[in-house]
């Protein structure tokens, strides 16, 4: 195999100094985490780029496949290596340019000659290699300013390094470089997308799910676990807190007028979430709310729901259309899971005519007759926590049967 | 007891029975139910299905579970022609098929279908030339057994498939009940059979379980109508325990098939030689080129039944040519087709090997058989 390493260019790097070092260290840790299955990787970091050494073809394939999902990478390139000999260089240049042979394009050769003892000067290498590529590829022409492809040759102490292809990364910032938040994960289409967008901005997530058996089934919980697991592929572990919510939900139904059930339910969820957030030391709460999508997502409803906490509530989808959200969900691979038809906690007990413009005072008044605090404490205390990605696959239930 | 009647049925493997019991205990829910237990049973069923699809080299969606070989065969014989009436009403099969094929095509004959029966030679094998000659534009189905259940003749399935696919639009069904797990049989991309029938109880799984599998999407009409299980092609609650058991048995049957085959072949050759030693008294129906696990022969001027009883008294279980037809008085259609001398027609018996047989069983059989021959015929193995 000609590929010897992958060169990674960092994403948005407006930060400087110590923050920059954190950014780079974080990215390296996330890459190691993403590729634990092909570990150990040798990663060399520099100020403005990172090199991953490639040992074998399997490693190369896994890297090429998964690197585009890791946040904090602007772009990356597979780098080929050959010995320090002009014929070998010519040969390698042709192999690399082979991938572009279907199209008309412009190119130039860029040389970085850090081994000053190499017999050929930079411009000589440029001329020799450039001419050789042109002779063998009638579809390619030279353009010095803004060529389609830049064939980059580096003459280093140990060997010649060459690359041409630039693959787009996921952009954004390394997960974890912007603190931690708690994602309210319902199992629908929106919340995983909201989580994804925050992760893209470097936020580490934990997730919370409200589980109301028997009104919601194990299948719906299973679905949420799958979604949480899906999100881990963007470069971080996720813990999922599953809250036993039946008791609270049933009580709400008994105690508040039916058109307020939905608002109160949301407020209770928010109060539970806030408690969990505090315990795990997260700074914000992330939701998949999008303005006007359903009754609970009007500005009036959001105000009433928000009223129970001062914690910043991050709503990355607030101005997104449903179709835009679906697009992202399909892209990140959560859509198919999300649309599985299981009841979730938001769709049970929904009254025919929920209030779209609840008033905070009134909701407070209705709730004032019931002591919810203790139930909330209990729900938080009795939560179950799952860690993703699952470290040891659960034992095969069907083992031995087949 | 030495059981040498494995082509009639086999003793289930211990591990297959364990699977059957465990699935009945733990995953008894209806796989079509939406509750957790149903979903689980369905997941297990899918696993069984994909295991069989792997073994047969086809896709999961083309593997259906049935109640046995007869159902699978009937399904193919009735389902394919009735879905393809626009192509014609001509069917080709052979004169030595199992009753579940012959009776089915006879029933279609009553309905106005035209059936051609291919003849077999003294080895029980069809002529590919005759097959090619009989194929017509309006042939919709060719059905052929891979290994004959009464005397072990192997039909040239691959060559037949090529001839059928090149010269007609017919679907090619292979009754692999006697061959699956004994000889290599699988689908492949561009040749070979289109439909395969398999029976569970011939491969040490349970009675009442079978498989019909397709090479590709089939134009076929279901035999059983109802709840639309198995993609609408085979209604009736899927018997998950049977399905899982047959999947396991199929794995066990195919995983060291060659090794067991070699052993059967050794016994087969040994016995052919041994029986030849009786000279005129014995006529061999099976040949060296037949399937290694079936050996049938006939004793001159003797009823098969008498031989069976005599051997049974000494602890050896064999059968007349086919268990299904052995209670009927008339001579088997296979024996008739082979055109053997009338002195030998009544005395056909069949030995068939299975996974539990050992070299000792064969040795014991030879000893006992020699005694029986001496007693019944005063013959000696020369």
PDB file of N, CA, C and O in Angstrom, chain A residues 244-313:
ATOM      1  N   UNK A 244     -37.866   7.214  35.639  1.00  0.00           N
ATOM      2  CA  UNK A 244     -39.190   6.586  35.771  1.00  0.00           C
ATOM      3  C   UNK A 244     -40.227   7.690  35.974  1.00  0.00           C
ATOM      4  O   UNK A 244     -40.244   8.351  37.001  1.00  0.00           O
ATOM      5  N   UNK A 245     -41.079   7.894  34.967  1.00  0.00           N
ATOM      6  CA  UNK A 245     -41.898   9.103  34.943  1.00  0.00           C
ATOM      7  C   UNK A 245     -43.385   8.824  35.102  1.00  0.00           C
ATOM      8  O   UNK A 245     -44.193   9.751  35.165  1.00  0.00           O
ATOM      9  N   UNK A 246     -43.748   7.547  35.156  1.00  0.00           N
ATOM     10  CA  UNK A 246     -45.178   7.198  35.159  1.00  0.00           C
ATOM     11  C   UNK A 246     -45.931   7.878  36.303  1.00  0.00           C
ATOM     12  O   UNK A 246     -46.979   8.489  36.097  1.00  0.00           O
ATOM     13  N   UNK A 247     -45.345   7.772  37.495  1.00  0.00           N
ATOM     14  CA  UNK A 247     -45.993   8.278  38.692  1.00  0.00           C
ATOM     15  C   UNK A 247     -46.348   9.757  38.544  1.00  0.00           C
ATOM     16  O   UNK A 247     -47.481  10.183  38.789  1.00  0.00           O
ATOM     17  N   UNK A 248     -45.370  10.532  38.104  1.00  0.00           N
ATOM     18  CA  UNK A 248     -45.588  11.973  37.953  1.00  0.00           C
ATOM     19  C   UNK A 248     -46.637  12.238  36.880  1.00  0.00           C
ATOM     20  O   UNK A 248     -47.566  13.027  37.070  1.00  0.00           O
ATOM     21  N   UNK A 249     -46.499  11.510  35.759  1.00  0.00           N
ATOM     22  CA  UNK A 249     -47.410  11.762  34.650  1.00  0.00           C
ATOM     23  C   UNK A 249     -48.867  11.462  35.026  1.00  0.00           C
ATOM     24  O   UNK A 249     -49.774  12.199  34.661  1.00  0.00           O
ATOM     25  N   UNK A 250     -49.045  10.369  35.757  1.00  0.00           N
ATOM     26  CA  UNK A 250     -50.407   9.995  36.160  1.00  0.00           C
ATOM     27  C   UNK A 250     -50.978  11.027  37.131  1.00  0.00           C
ATOM     28  O   UNK A 250     -52.135  11.430  37.027  1.00  0.00           O
ATOM     29  N   UNK A 251     -50.123  11.487  38.031  1.00  0.00           N
ATOM     30  CA  UNK A 251     -50.569  12.486  39.003  1.00  0.00           C
ATOM     31  C   UNK A 251     -50.959  13.799  38.310  1.00  0.00           C
ATOM     32  O   UNK A 251     -51.971  14.416  38.645  1.00  0.00           O
ATOM     33  N   UNK A 252     -50.164  14.196  37.345  1.00  0.00           N
ATOM     34  CA  UNK A 252     -50.469  15.435  36.613  1.00  0.00           C
ATOM     35  C   UNK A 252     -51.855  15.332  35.992  1.00  0.00           C
ATOM     36  O   UNK A 252     -52.670  16.250  36.073  1.00  0.00           O
ATOM     37  N   UNK A 253     -52.121  14.180  35.419  1.00  0.00           N
ATOM     38  CA  UNK A 253     -53.405  13.991  34.733  1.00  0.00           C
ATOM     39  C   UNK A 253     -54.569  14.154  35.713  1.00  0.00           C
ATOM     40  O   UNK A 253     -55.621  14.685  35.370  1.00  0.00           O
ATOM     41  N   UNK A 254     -54.323  13.702  36.958  1.00  0.00           N
ATOM     42  CA  UNK A 254     -55.386  13.810  37.958  1.00  0.00           C
ATOM     43  C   UNK A 254     -55.573  15.229  38.464  1.00  0.00           C
ATOM     44  O   UNK A 254     -56.671  15.640  38.802  1.00  0.00           O
ATOM     45  N   UNK A 255     -54.478  15.978  38.539  1.00  0.00           N
ATOM     46  CA  UNK A 255     -54.518  17.220  39.300  1.00  0.00           C
ATOM     47  C   UNK A 255     -54.695  18.503  38.506  1.00  0.00           C
ATOM     48  O   UNK A 255     -55.080  19.507  39.068  1.00  0.00           O
ATOM     49  N   UNK A 256     -54.354  18.527  37.246  1.00  0.00           N
ATOM     50  CA  UNK A 256     -54.470  19.817  36.536  1.00  0.00           C
ATOM     51  C   UNK A 256     -55.507  19.690  35.414  1.00  0.00           C
ATOM     52  O   UNK A 256     -55.785  18.589  34.941  1.00  0.00           O
ATOM     53  N   UNK A 257     -56.111  20.822  35.026  1.00  0.00           N
ATOM     54  CA  UNK A 257     -57.107  20.793  33.950  1.00  0.00           C
ATOM     55  C   UNK A 257     -56.501  20.192  32.691  1.00  0.00           C
ATOM     56  O   UNK A 257     -55.311  20.378  32.417  1.00  0.00           O
ATOM     57  N   UNK A 258     -57.331  19.479  31.936  1.00  0.00           N
ATOM     58  CA  UNK A 258     -56.770  18.695  30.836  1.00  0.00           C
ATOM     59  C   UNK A 258     -56.011  19.542  29.816  1.00  0.00           C
ATOM     60  O   UNK A 258     -55.002  19.108  29.275  1.00  0.00           O
ATOM     61  N   UNK A 259     -56.449  20.791  29.587  1.00  0.00           N
ATOM     62  CA  UNK A 259     -55.722  21.562  28.576  1.00  0.00           C
ATOM     63  C   UNK A 259     -54.382  22.097  29.084  1.00  0.00           C
ATOM     64  O   UNK A 259     -53.625  22.709  28.342  1.00  0.00           O
ATOM     65  N   UNK A 260     -54.093  21.850  30.364  1.00  0.00           N
ATOM     66  CA  UNK A 260     -52.812  22.308  30.921  1.00  0.00           C
ATOM     67  C   UNK A 260     -51.852  21.139  31.138  1.00  0.00           C
ATOM     68  O   UNK A 260     -50.684  21.332  31.428  1.00  0.00           O
ATOM     69  N   UNK A 261     -52.375  19.904  30.982  1.00  0.00           N
ATOM     70  CA  UNK A 261     -51.557  18.717  31.242  1.00  0.00           C
ATOM     71  C   UNK A 261     -50.212  18.791  30.531  1.00  0.00           C
ATOM     72  O   UNK A 261     -49.151  18.601  31.119  1.00  0.00           O
ATOM     73  N   UNK A 262     -50.293  19.165  29.249  1.00  0.00           N
ATOM     74  CA  UNK A 262     -49.082  19.147  28.439  1.00  0.00           C
ATOM     75  C   UNK A 262     -48.044  20.140  28.973  1.00  0.00           C
ATOM     76  O   UNK A 262     -46.883  19.808  29.130  1.00  0.00           O
ATOM     77  N   UNK A 263     -48.505  21.330  29.282  1.00  0.00           N
ATOM     78  CA  UNK A 263     -47.574  22.347  29.783  1.00  0.00           C
ATOM     79  C   UNK A 263     -46.955  21.904  31.103  1.00  0.00           C
ATOM     80  O   UNK A 263     -45.729  21.959  31.293  1.00  0.00           O
ATOM     81  N   UNK A 264     -47.801  21.416  32.006  1.00  0.00           N
ATOM     82  CA  UNK A 264     -47.289  20.980  33.306  1.00  0.00           C
ATOM     83  C   UNK A 264     -46.323  19.810  33.160  1.00  0.00           C
ATOM     84  O   UNK A 264     -45.279  19.761  33.803  1.00  0.00           O
ATOM     85  N   UNK A 265     -46.683  18.863  32.264  1.00  0.00           N
ATOM     86  CA  UNK A 265     -45.788  17.725  32.038  1.00  0.00           C
ATOM     87  C   UNK A 265     -44.407  18.212  31.613  1.00  0.00           C
ATOM     88  O   UNK A 265     -43.379  17.778  32.132  1.00  0.00           O
ATOM     89  N   UNK A 266     -44.392  19.151  30.673  1.00  0.00           N
ATOM     90  CA  UNK A 266     -43.111  19.697  30.215  1.00  0.00           C
ATOM     91  C   UNK A 266     -42.347  20.375  31.353  1.00  0.00           C
ATOM     92  O   UNK A 266     -41.127  20.260  31.454  1.00  0.00           O
ATOM     93  N   UNK A 267     -43.108  21.087  32.154  1.00  0.00           N
ATOM     94  CA  UNK A 267     -42.445  21.787  33.263  1.00  0.00           C
ATOM     95  C   UNK A 267     -41.840  20.791  34.247  1.00  0.00           C
ATOM     96  O   UNK A 267     -40.741  20.995  34.768  1.00  0.00           O
ATOM     97  N   UNK A 268     -42.554  19.705  34.488  1.00  0.00           N
ATOM     98  CA  UNK A 268     -42.024  18.696  35.417  1.00  0.00           C
ATOM     99  C   UNK A 268     -40.777  18.022  34.812  1.00  0.00           C
ATOM    100  O   UNK A 268     -39.790  17.774  35.506  1.00  0.00           O
ATOM    101  N   UNK A 269     -40.863  17.747  33.523  1.00  0.00           N
ATOM    102  CA  UNK A 269     -39.687  17.158  32.874  1.00  0.00           C
ATOM    103  C   UNK A 269     -38.490  18.093  33.021  1.00  0.00           C
ATOM    104  O   UNK A 269     -37.372  17.662  33.315  1.00  0.00           O
ATOM    105  N   UNK A 270     -38.753  19.367  32.824  1.00  0.00           N
ATOM    106  CA  UNK A 270     -37.680  20.348  32.911  1.00  0.00           C
ATOM    107  C   UNK A 270     -37.101  20.384  34.328  1.00  0.00           C
ATOM    108  O   UNK A 270     -35.896  20.476  34.511  1.00  0.00           O
ATOM    109  N   UNK A 271     -37.996  20.279  35.315  1.00  0.00           N
ATOM    110  CA  UNK A 271     -37.508  20.307  36.701  1.00  0.00           C
ATOM    111  C   UNK A 271     -36.656  19.070  36.999  1.00  0.00           C
ATOM    112  O   UNK A 271     -35.608  19.167  37.640  1.00  0.00           O
ATOM    113  N   UNK A 272     -37.116  17.926  36.517  1.00  0.00           N
ATOM    114  CA  UNK A 272     -36.328  16.694  36.706  1.00  0.00           C
ATOM    115  C   UNK A 272     -34.977  16.837  36.005  1.00  0.00           C
ATOM    116  O   UNK A 272     -33.915  16.569  36.579  1.00  0.00           O
ATOM    117  N   UNK A 273     -35.049  17.304  34.746  1.00  0.00           N
ATOM    118  CA  UNK A 273     -33.821  17.438  33.961  1.00  0.00           C
ATOM    119  C   UNK A 273     -32.842  18.378  34.662  1.00  0.00           C
ATOM    120  O   UNK A 273     -31.632  18.125  34.699  1.00  0.00           O
ATOM    121  N   UNK A 274     -33.377  19.437  35.226  1.00  0.00           N
ATOM    122  CA  UNK A 274     -32.500  20.424  35.871  1.00  0.00           C
ATOM    123  C   UNK A 274     -31.787  19.821  37.074  1.00  0.00           C
ATOM    124  O   UNK A 274     -30.611  20.088  37.314  1.00  0.00           O
ATOM    125  N   UNK A 275     -32.523  18.983  37.797  1.00  0.00           N
ATOM    126  CA  UNK A 275     -31.906  18.299  38.947  1.00  0.00           C
ATOM    127  C   UNK A 275     -30.766  17.378  38.480  1.00  0.00           C
ATOM    128  O   UNK A 275     -29.690  17.364  39.068  1.00  0.00           O
ATOM    129  N   UNK A 276     -31.053  16.612  37.444  1.00  0.00           N
ATOM    130  CA  UNK A 276     -30.029  15.701  36.924  1.00  0.00           C
ATOM    131  C   UNK A 276     -28.832  16.499  36.425  1.00  0.00           C
ATOM    132  O   UNK A 276     -27.677  16.177  36.691  1.00  0.00           O
ATOM    133  N   UNK A 277     -29.128  17.577  35.703  1.00  0.00           N
ATOM    134  CA  UNK A 277     -28.067  18.435  35.166  1.00  0.00           C
ATOM    135  C   UNK A 277     -27.144  18.901  36.281  1.00  0.00           C
ATOM    136  O   UNK A 277     -25.919  18.864  36.166  1.00  0.00           O
ATOM    137  N   UNK A 278     -27.767  19.304  37.391  1.00  0.00           N
ATOM    138  CA  UNK A 278     -26.990  19.802  38.512  1.00  0.00           C
ATOM    139  C   UNK A 278     -26.077  18.698  39.050  1.00  0.00           C
ATOM    140  O   UNK A 278     -24.898  18.924  39.289  1.00  0.00           O
ATOM    141  N   UNK A 279     -26.664  17.501  39.188  1.00  0.00           N
ATOM    142  CA  UNK A 279     -25.876  16.382  39.733  1.00  0.00           C
ATOM    143  C   UNK A 279     -24.679  16.032  38.875  1.00  0.00           C
ATOM    144  O   UNK A 279     -23.622  15.688  39.382  1.00  0.00           O
ATOM    145  N   UNK A 280     -24.844  16.089  37.560  1.00  0.00           N
ATOM    146  CA  UNK A 280     -23.755  15.646  36.683  1.00  0.00           C
ATOM    147  C   UNK A 280     -22.828  16.785  36.305  1.00  0.00           C
ATOM    148  O   UNK A 280     -21.863  16.606  35.569  1.00  0.00           O
ATOM    149  N   UNK A 281     -23.128  17.986  36.775  1.00  0.00           N
ATOM    150  CA  UNK A 281     -22.263  19.129  36.517  1.00  0.00           C
ATOM    151  C   UNK A 281     -22.308  19.628  35.091  1.00  0.00           C
ATOM    152  O   UNK A 281     -21.307  20.123  34.568  1.00  0.00           O
ATOM    153  N   UNK A 282     -23.478  19.493  34.451  1.00  0.00           N
ATOM    154  CA  UNK A 282     -23.624  20.056  33.107  1.00  0.00           C
ATOM    155  C   UNK A 282     -24.077  21.503  33.238  1.00  0.00           C
ATOM    156  O   UNK A 282     -24.609  21.906  34.278  1.00  0.00           O
ATOM    157  N   UNK A 283     -23.844  22.279  32.163  1.00  0.00           N
ATOM    158  CA  UNK A 283     -24.154  23.706  32.272  1.00  0.00           C
ATOM    159  C   UNK A 283     -25.472  24.091  31.622  1.00  0.00           C
ATOM    160  O   UNK A 283     -26.111  25.051  32.025  1.00  0.00           O
ATOM    161  N   UNK A 284     -25.875  23.359  30.599  1.00  0.00           N
ATOM    162  CA  UNK A 284     -27.113  23.733  29.917  1.00  0.00           C
ATOM    163  C   UNK A 284     -27.986  22.522  29.661  1.00  0.00           C
ATOM    164  O   UNK A 284     -27.588  21.376  29.877  1.00  0.00           O
ATOM    165  N   UNK A 285     -29.212  22.806  29.216  1.00  0.00           N
ATOM    166  CA  UNK A 285     -30.127  21.735  28.822  1.00  0.00           C
ATOM    167  C   UNK A 285     -30.443  21.933  27.337  1.00  0.00           C
ATOM    168  O   UNK A 285     -30.748  23.045  26.917  1.00  0.00           O
ATOM    169  N   UNK A 286     -30.312  20.850  26.564  1.00  0.00           N
ATOM    170  CA  UNK A 286     -30.544  20.936  25.125  1.00  0.00           C
ATOM    171  C   UNK A 286     -31.881  20.289  24.785  1.00  0.00           C
ATOM    172  O   UNK A 286     -32.162  19.182  25.239  1.00  0.00           O
ATOM    173  N   UNK A 287     -32.702  20.947  23.998  1.00  0.00           N
ATOM    174  CA  UNK A 287     -33.952  20.335  23.544  1.00  0.00           C
ATOM    175  C   UNK A 287     -34.065  20.441  22.025  1.00  0.00           C
ATOM    176  O   UNK A 287     -33.368  21.225  21.396  1.00  0.00           O
ATOM    177  N   UNK A 288     -34.938  19.639  21.471  1.00  0.00           N
ATOM    178  CA  UNK A 288     -35.137  19.651  20.014  1.00  0.00           C
ATOM    179  C   UNK A 288     -36.312  20.518  19.607  1.00  0.00           C
ATOM    180  O   UNK A 288     -36.862  20.345  18.527  1.00  0.00           O
ATOM    181  N   UNK A 289     -36.695  21.446  20.472  1.00  0.00           N
ATOM    182  CA  UNK A 289     -37.876  22.265  20.160  1.00  0.00           C
ATOM    183  C   UNK A 289     -37.645  23.159  18.947  1.00  0.00           C
ATOM    184  O   UNK A 289     -36.561  23.691  18.741  1.00  0.00           O
ATOM    185  N   UNK A 290     -38.701  23.297  18.165  1.00  0.00           N
ATOM    186  CA  UNK A 290     -38.638  24.140  16.985  1.00  0.00           C
ATOM    187  C   UNK A 290     -39.902  24.984  17.008  1.00  0.00           C
ATOM    188  O   UNK A 290     -41.003  24.475  17.203  1.00  0.00           O
ATOM    189  N   UNK A 291     -39.746  26.246  16.840  1.00  0.00           N
ATOM    190  CA  UNK A 291     -40.848  27.188  17.102  1.00  0.00           C
ATOM    191  C   UNK A 291     -42.098  26.868  16.279  1.00  0.00           C
ATOM    192  O   UNK A 291     -42.038  26.719  15.061  1.00  0.00           O
ATOM    193  N   UNK A 292     -43.221  26.745  16.985  1.00  0.00           N
ATOM    194  CA  UNK A 292     -44.513  26.587  16.309  1.00  0.00           C
ATOM    195  C   UNK A 292     -44.811  25.183  15.813  1.00  0.00           C
ATOM    196  O   UNK A 292     -45.863  24.941  15.239  1.00  0.00           O
ATOM    197  N   UNK A 293     -43.882  24.220  16.026  1.00  0.00           N
ATOM    198  CA  UNK A 293     -44.100  22.889  15.475  1.00  0.00           C
ATOM    199  C   UNK A 293     -45.304  22.186  16.109  1.00  0.00           C
ATOM    200  O   UNK A 293     -46.107  21.574  15.409  1.00  0.00           O
ATOM    201  N   UNK A 294     -45.423  22.265  17.423  1.00  0.00           N
ATOM    202  CA  UNK A 294     -46.586  21.715  18.128  1.00  0.00           C
ATOM    203  C   UNK A 294     -46.977  22.689  19.234  1.00  0.00           C
ATOM    204  O   UNK A 294     -46.294  23.692  19.455  1.00  0.00           O
ATOM    205  N   UNK A 295     -48.067  22.371  19.931  1.00  0.00           N
ATOM    206  CA  UNK A 295     -48.621  23.291  20.933  1.00  0.00           C
ATOM    207  C   UNK A 295     -47.605  23.678  21.999  1.00  0.00           C
ATOM    208  O   UNK A 295     -47.609  24.799  22.478  1.00  0.00           O
ATOM    209  N   UNK A 296     -46.721  22.733  22.361  1.00  0.00           N
ATOM    210  CA  UNK A 296     -45.775  23.041  23.433  1.00  0.00           C
ATOM    211  C   UNK A 296     -44.625  23.896  22.927  1.00  0.00           C
ATOM    212  O   UNK A 296     -43.761  24.275  23.683  1.00  0.00           O
ATOM    213  N   UNK A 297     -44.602  24.163  21.638  1.00  0.00           N
ATOM    214  CA  UNK A 297     -43.455  24.868  21.087  1.00  0.00           C
ATOM    215  C   UNK A 297     -43.815  26.258  20.555  1.00  0.00           C
ATOM    216  O   UNK A 297     -43.207  26.761  19.623  1.00  0.00           O
ATOM    217  N   UNK A 298     -44.860  26.867  21.148  1.00  0.00           N
ATOM    218  CA  UNK A 298     -45.125  28.288  20.879  1.00  0.00           C
ATOM    219  C   UNK A 298     -44.282  29.096  21.853  1.00  0.00           C
ATOM    220  O   UNK A 298     -43.828  28.570  22.877  1.00  0.00           O
ATOM    221  N   UNK A 299     -44.100  30.374  21.562  1.00  0.00           N
ATOM    222  CA  UNK A 299     -43.301  31.198  22.479  1.00  0.00           C
ATOM    223  C   UNK A 299     -43.945  31.251  23.856  1.00  0.00           C
ATOM    224  O   UNK A 299     -43.265  31.228  24.870  1.00  0.00           O
ATOM    225  N   UNK A 300     -45.311  31.272  23.882  1.00  0.00           N
ATOM    226  CA  UNK A 300     -45.998  31.315  25.174  1.00  0.00           C
ATOM    227  C   UNK A 300     -45.697  30.034  25.960  1.00  0.00           C
ATOM    228  O   UNK A 300     -45.386  30.089  27.152  1.00  0.00           O
ATOM    229  N   UNK A 301     -45.809  28.879  25.291  1.00  0.00           N
ATOM    230  CA  UNK A 301     -45.531  27.623  25.969  1.00  0.00           C
ATOM    231  C   UNK A 301     -44.081  27.564  26.443  1.00  0.00           C
ATOM    232  O   UNK A 301     -43.801  27.170  27.568  1.00  0.00           O
ATOM    233  N   UNK A 302     -43.190  27.959  25.557  1.00  0.00           N
ATOM    234  CA  UNK A 302     -41.770  27.918  25.930  1.00  0.00           C
ATOM    235  C   UNK A 302     -41.516  28.794  27.156  1.00  0.00           C
ATOM    236  O   UNK A 302     -40.740  28.435  28.032  1.00  0.00           O
ATOM    237  N   UNK A 303     -42.196  29.924  27.202  1.00  0.00           N
ATOM    238  CA  UNK A 303     -42.044  30.809  28.358  1.00  0.00           C
ATOM    239  C   UNK A 303     -42.513  30.106  29.631  1.00  0.00           C
ATOM    240  O   UNK A 303     -41.820  30.103  30.646  1.00  0.00           O
ATOM    241  N   UNK A 304     -43.690  29.482  29.537  1.00  0.00           N
ATOM    242  CA  UNK A 304     -44.238  28.797  30.712  1.00  0.00           C
ATOM    243  C   UNK A 304     -43.341  27.645  31.150  1.00  0.00           C
ATOM    244  O   UNK A 304     -43.159  27.405  32.342  1.00  0.00           O
ATOM    245  N   UNK A 305     -42.773  26.942  30.192  1.00  0.00           N
ATOM    246  CA  UNK A 305     -41.910  25.801  30.521  1.00  0.00           C
ATOM    247  C   UNK A 305     -40.589  26.280  31.113  1.00  0.00           C
ATOM    248  O   UNK A 305     -40.097  25.791  32.118  1.00  0.00           O
ATOM    249  N   UNK A 306     -40.058  27.323  30.475  1.00  0.00           N
ATOM    250  CA  UNK A 306     -38.785  27.900  30.899  1.00  0.00           C
ATOM    251  C   UNK A 306     -38.825  28.452  32.328  1.00  0.00           C
ATOM    252  O   UNK A 306     -37.818  28.524  33.017  1.00  0.00           O
ATOM    253  N   UNK A 307     -40.030  28.825  32.723  1.00  0.00           N
ATOM    254  CA  UNK A 307     -40.224  29.494  33.995  1.00  0.00           C
ATOM    255  C   UNK A 307     -39.723  28.710  35.202  1.00  0.00           C
ATOM    256  O   UNK A 307     -39.502  29.263  36.266  1.00  0.00           O
ATOM    257  N   UNK A 308     -39.562  27.389  35.071  1.00  0.00           N
ATOM    258  CA  UNK A 308     -39.169  26.584  36.241  1.00  0.00           C
ATOM    259  C   UNK A 308     -37.667  26.564  36.488  1.00  0.00           C
ATOM    260  O   UNK A 308     -37.209  25.989  37.466  1.00  0.00           O
ATOM    261  N   UNK A 309     -36.872  27.156  35.620  1.00  0.00           N
ATOM    262  CA  UNK A 309     -35.415  27.115  35.819  1.00  0.00           C
ATOM    263  C   UNK A 309     -34.711  28.338  35.246  1.00  0.00           C
ATOM    264  O   UNK A 309     -35.245  29.016  34.370  1.00  0.00           O
ATOM    265  N   UNK A 310     -33.511  28.583  35.779  1.00  0.00           N
ATOM    266  CA  UNK A 310     -32.683  29.663  35.221  1.00  0.00           C
ATOM    267  C   UNK A 310     -31.578  29.116  34.338  1.00  0.00           C
ATOM    268  O   UNK A 310     -30.781  29.852  33.793  1.00  0.00           O
ATOM    269  N   UNK A 311     -31.507  27.786  34.269  1.00  0.00           N
ATOM    270  CA  UNK A 311     -30.457  27.161  33.463  1.00  0.00           C
ATOM    271  C   UNK A 311     -30.637  27.530  31.991  1.00  0.00           C
ATOM    272  O   UNK A 311     -31.768  27.559  31.511  1.00  0.00           O
ATOM    273  N   UNK A 312     -29.541  27.814  31.293  1.00  0.00           N
ATOM    274  CA  UNK A 312     -29.700  28.095  29.860  1.00  0.00           C
ATOM    275  C   UNK A 312     -30.287  26.886  29.128  1.00  0.00           C
ATOM    276  O   UNK A 312     -29.812  25.764  29.308  1.00  0.00           O
ATOM    277  N   UNK A 313     -31.337  27.127  28.388  1.00  0.00           N
ATOM    278  CA  UNK A 313     -31.926  26.047  27.599  1.00  0.00           C
ATOM    279  C   UNK A 313     -31.542  26.275  26.145  1.00  0.00           C
ATOM    280  O   UNK A 313     -31.874  27.304  25.551  1.00  0.00           O
TER     281      UNK A 313
END
